[in-house]
Coordinates of N, CA and C in Angstrom, one line a residue:
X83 N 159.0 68.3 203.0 CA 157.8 69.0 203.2 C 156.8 68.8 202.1
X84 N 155.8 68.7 202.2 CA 154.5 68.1 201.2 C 154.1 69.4 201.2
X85 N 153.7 69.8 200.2 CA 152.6 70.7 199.8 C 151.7 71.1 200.3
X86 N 151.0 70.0 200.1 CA 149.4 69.3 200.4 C 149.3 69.8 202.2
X87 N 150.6 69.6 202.7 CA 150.1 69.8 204.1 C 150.3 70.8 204.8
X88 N 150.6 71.5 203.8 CA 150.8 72.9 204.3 C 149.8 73.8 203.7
X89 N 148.5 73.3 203.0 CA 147.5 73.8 202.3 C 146.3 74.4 203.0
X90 N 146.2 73.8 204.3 CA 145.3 74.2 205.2 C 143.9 73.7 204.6
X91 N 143.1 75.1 205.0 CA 141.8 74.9 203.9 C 141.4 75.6 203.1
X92 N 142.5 76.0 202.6 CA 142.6 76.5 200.5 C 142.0 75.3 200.2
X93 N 142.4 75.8 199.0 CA 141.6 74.7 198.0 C 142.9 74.6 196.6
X94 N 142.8 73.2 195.9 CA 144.0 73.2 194.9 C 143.0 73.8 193.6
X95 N 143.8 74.4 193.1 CA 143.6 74.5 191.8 C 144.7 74.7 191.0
X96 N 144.8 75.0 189.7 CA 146.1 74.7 188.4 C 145.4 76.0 188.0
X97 N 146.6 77.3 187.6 CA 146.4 78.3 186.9 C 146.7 77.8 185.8
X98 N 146.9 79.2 184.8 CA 146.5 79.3 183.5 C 148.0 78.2 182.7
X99 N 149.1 78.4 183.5 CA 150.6 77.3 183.1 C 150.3 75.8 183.7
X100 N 149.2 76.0 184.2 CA 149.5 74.0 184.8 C 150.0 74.4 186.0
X101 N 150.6 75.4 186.9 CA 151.2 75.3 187.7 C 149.6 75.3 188.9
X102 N 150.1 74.0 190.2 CA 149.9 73.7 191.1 C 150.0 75.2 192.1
X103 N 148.1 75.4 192.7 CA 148.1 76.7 193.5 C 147.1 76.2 194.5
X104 N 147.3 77.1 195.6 CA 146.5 76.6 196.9 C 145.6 78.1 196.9
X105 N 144.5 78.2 197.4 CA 143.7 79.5 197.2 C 142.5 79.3 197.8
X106 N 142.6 80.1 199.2 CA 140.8 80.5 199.1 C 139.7 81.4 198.8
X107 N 138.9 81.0 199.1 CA 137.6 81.8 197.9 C 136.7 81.9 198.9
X108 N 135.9 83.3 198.8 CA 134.8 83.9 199.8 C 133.2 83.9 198.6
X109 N 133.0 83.5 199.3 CA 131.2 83.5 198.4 C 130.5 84.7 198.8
X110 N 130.2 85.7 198.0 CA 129.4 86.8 198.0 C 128.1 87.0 197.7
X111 N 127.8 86.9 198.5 CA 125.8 87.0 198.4 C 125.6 88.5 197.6
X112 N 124.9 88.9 196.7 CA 124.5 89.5 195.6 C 123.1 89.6 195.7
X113 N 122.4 91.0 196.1 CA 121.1 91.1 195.8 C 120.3 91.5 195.0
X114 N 119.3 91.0 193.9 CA 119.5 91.2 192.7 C 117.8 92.1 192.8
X115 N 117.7 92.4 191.8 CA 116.2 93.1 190.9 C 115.7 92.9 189.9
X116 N 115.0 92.0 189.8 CA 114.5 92.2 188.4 C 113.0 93.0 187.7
X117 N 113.6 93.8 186.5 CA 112.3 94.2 186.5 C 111.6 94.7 185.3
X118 N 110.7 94.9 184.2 CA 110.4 95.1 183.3 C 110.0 96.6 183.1
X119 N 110.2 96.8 181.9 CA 110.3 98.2 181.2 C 109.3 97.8 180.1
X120 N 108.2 98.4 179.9 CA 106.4 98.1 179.3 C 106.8 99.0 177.7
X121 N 105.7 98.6 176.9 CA 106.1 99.6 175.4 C 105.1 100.4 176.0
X122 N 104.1 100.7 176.7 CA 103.2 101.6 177.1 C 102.8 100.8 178.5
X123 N 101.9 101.4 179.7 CA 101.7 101.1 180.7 C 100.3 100.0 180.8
X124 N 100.0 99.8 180.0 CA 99.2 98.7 180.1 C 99.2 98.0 179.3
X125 N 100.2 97.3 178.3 CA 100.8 96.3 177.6 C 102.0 95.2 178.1
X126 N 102.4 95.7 179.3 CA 102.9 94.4 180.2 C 102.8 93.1 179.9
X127 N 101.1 93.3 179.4 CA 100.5 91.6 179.8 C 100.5 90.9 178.6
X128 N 100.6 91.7 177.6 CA 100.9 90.7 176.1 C 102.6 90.6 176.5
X129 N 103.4 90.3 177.0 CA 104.7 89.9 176.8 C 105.6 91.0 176.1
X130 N 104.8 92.4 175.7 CA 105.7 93.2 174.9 C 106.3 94.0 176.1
X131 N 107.5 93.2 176.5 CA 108.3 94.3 177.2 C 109.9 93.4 177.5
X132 N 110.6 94.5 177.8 CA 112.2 94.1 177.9 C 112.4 93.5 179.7
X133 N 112.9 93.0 180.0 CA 113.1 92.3 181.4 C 114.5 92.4 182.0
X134 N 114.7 93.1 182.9 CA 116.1 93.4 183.2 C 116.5 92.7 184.8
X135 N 117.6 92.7 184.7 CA 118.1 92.1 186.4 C 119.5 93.2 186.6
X136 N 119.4 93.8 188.0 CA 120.4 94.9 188.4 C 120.5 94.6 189.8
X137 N 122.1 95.0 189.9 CA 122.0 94.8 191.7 C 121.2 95.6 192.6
X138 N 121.2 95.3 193.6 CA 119.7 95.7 194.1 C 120.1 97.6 194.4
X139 N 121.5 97.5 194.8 CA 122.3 99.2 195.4 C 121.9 100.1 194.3
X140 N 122.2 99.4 193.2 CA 122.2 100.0 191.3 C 120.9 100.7 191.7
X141 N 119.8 99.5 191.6 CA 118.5 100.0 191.9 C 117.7 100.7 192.3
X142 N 118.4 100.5 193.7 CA 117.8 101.7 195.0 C 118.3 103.5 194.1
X143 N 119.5 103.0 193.3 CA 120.3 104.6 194.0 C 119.4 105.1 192.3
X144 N 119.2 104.5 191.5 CA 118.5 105.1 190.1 C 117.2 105.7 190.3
X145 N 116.4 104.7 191.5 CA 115.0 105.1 191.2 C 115.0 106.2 192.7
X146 N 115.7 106.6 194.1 CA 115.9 107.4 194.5 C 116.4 108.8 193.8
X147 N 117.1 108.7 192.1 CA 117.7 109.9 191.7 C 116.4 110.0 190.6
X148 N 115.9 108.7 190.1 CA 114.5 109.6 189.4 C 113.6 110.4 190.0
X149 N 113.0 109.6 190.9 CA 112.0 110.6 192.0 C 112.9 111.7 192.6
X150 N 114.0 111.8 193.3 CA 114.6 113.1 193.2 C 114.6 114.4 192.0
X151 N 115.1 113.9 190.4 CA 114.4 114.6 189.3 C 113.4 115.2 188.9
X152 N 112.3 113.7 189.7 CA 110.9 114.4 189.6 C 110.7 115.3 190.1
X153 N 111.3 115.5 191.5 CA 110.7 116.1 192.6 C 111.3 117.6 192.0
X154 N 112.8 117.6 191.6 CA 113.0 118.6 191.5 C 112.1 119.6 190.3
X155 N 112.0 118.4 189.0 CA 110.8 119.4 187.6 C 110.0 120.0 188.5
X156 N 109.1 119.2 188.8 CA 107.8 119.7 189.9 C 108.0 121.1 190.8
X157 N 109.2 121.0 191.0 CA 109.3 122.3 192.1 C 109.9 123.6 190.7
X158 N 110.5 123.3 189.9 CA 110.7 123.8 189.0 C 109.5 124.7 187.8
X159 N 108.8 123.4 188.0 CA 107.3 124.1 186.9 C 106.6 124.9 188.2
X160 N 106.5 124.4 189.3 CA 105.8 125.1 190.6 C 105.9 126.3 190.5
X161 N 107.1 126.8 190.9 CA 108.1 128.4 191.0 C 107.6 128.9 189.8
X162 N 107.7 128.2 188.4 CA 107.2 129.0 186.9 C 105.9 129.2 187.3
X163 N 104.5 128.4 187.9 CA 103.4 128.9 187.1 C 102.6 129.0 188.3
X164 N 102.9 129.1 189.8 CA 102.6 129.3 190.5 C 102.6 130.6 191.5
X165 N 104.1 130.9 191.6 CA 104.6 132.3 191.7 C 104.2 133.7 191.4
X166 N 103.5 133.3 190.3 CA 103.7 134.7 189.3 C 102.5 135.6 189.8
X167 N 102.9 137.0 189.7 CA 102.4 138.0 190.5 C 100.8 138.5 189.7
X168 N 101.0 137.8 188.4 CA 100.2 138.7 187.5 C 98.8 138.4 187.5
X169 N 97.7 139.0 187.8 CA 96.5 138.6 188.1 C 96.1 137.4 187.4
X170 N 96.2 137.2 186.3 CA 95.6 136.1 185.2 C 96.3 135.3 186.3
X171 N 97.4 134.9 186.3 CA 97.7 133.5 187.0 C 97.2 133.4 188.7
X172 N 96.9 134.8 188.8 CA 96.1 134.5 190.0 C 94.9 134.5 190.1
X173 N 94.1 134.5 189.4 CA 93.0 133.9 189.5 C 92.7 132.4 188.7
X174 N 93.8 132.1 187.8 CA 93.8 130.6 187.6 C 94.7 129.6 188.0
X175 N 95.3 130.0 189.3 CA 96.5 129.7 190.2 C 96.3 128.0 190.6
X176 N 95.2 128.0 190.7 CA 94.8 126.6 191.5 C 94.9 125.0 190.6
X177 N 95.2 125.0 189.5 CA 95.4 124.3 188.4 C 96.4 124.4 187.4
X178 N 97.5 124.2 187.2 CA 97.9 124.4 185.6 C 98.7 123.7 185.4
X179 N 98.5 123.8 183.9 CA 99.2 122.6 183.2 C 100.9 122.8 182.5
X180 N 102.0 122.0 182.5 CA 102.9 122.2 182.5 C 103.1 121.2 180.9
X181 N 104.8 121.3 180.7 CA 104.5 120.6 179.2 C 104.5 119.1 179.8
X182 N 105.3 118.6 181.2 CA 105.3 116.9 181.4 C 104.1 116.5 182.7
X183 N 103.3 118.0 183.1 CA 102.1 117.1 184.2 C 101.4 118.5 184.6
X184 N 100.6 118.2 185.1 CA 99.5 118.8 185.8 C 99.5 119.5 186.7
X185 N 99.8 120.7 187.7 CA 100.6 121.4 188.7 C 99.1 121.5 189.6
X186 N 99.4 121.2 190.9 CA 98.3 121.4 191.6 C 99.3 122.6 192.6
X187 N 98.8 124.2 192.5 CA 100.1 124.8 192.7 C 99.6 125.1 194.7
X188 N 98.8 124.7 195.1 CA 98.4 124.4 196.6 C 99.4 123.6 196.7
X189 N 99.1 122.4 196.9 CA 100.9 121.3 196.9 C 101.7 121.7 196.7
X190 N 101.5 121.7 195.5 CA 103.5 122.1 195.1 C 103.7 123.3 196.0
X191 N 103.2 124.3 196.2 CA 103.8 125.5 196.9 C 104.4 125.2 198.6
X192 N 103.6 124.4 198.8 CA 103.9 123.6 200.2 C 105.0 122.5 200.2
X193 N 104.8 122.0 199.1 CA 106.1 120.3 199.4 C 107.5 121.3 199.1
X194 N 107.4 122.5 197.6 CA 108.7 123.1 197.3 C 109.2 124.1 198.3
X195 N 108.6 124.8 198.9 CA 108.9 125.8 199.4 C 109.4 125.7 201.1

């Protein structure tokens, strides 16, 4: 009996001893992302910035759990400066400023609640 003809459509290759192996191999398509991280938001364009490539799953599931984060601060500062029963904040209800953004507490009381 030959080897060779009982190889089918493996493929030969020699492991790591020299020893004669028959083996097939599946090709996996990989979808990638690439994408740049800025030193500030409008410095892109001089070349100052880092450039990354991640699988695309990686991707999806990071930037669905930042905006999730976001969404949760937001509902978080909302409940703090929106809520509150005490006249001052109700009469300057419609605006306020938080320490990472700007609360528009109309919105926010509608998207959080």
């Amino acid at each position: 009996g030959d080897d060779d003809a009982d190889a089918g459509d493996d493929y030969l290759y020699y492991d790591d001893g020299g020893n004669k192996k028959y083996g097939s191999f599946t090709l996996k398509e990989t979808r990638v992302v690439t994408y740049r991280l800025c030193a500030s938001p409008n410095n892109c364009q001089s070349k100052n910035y880092g450039e990354f490539m991640v699988d695309l799953d990686t991707y999806v599931s990071a930037t669905a759990n930042y905006y999730s984060s976001q969404l949760q601060d937001m509902c978080t500062d909302c409940q703090s400066y929106c809520n509150n029963d005490d006249q001052f904040y109700q009469r300057n209800r419609n605006m306020r400023s938080s320490s990472s953004s700007s609360i528009d507490c109309t919105t926010c009381l509608k998207e959080c609640n």
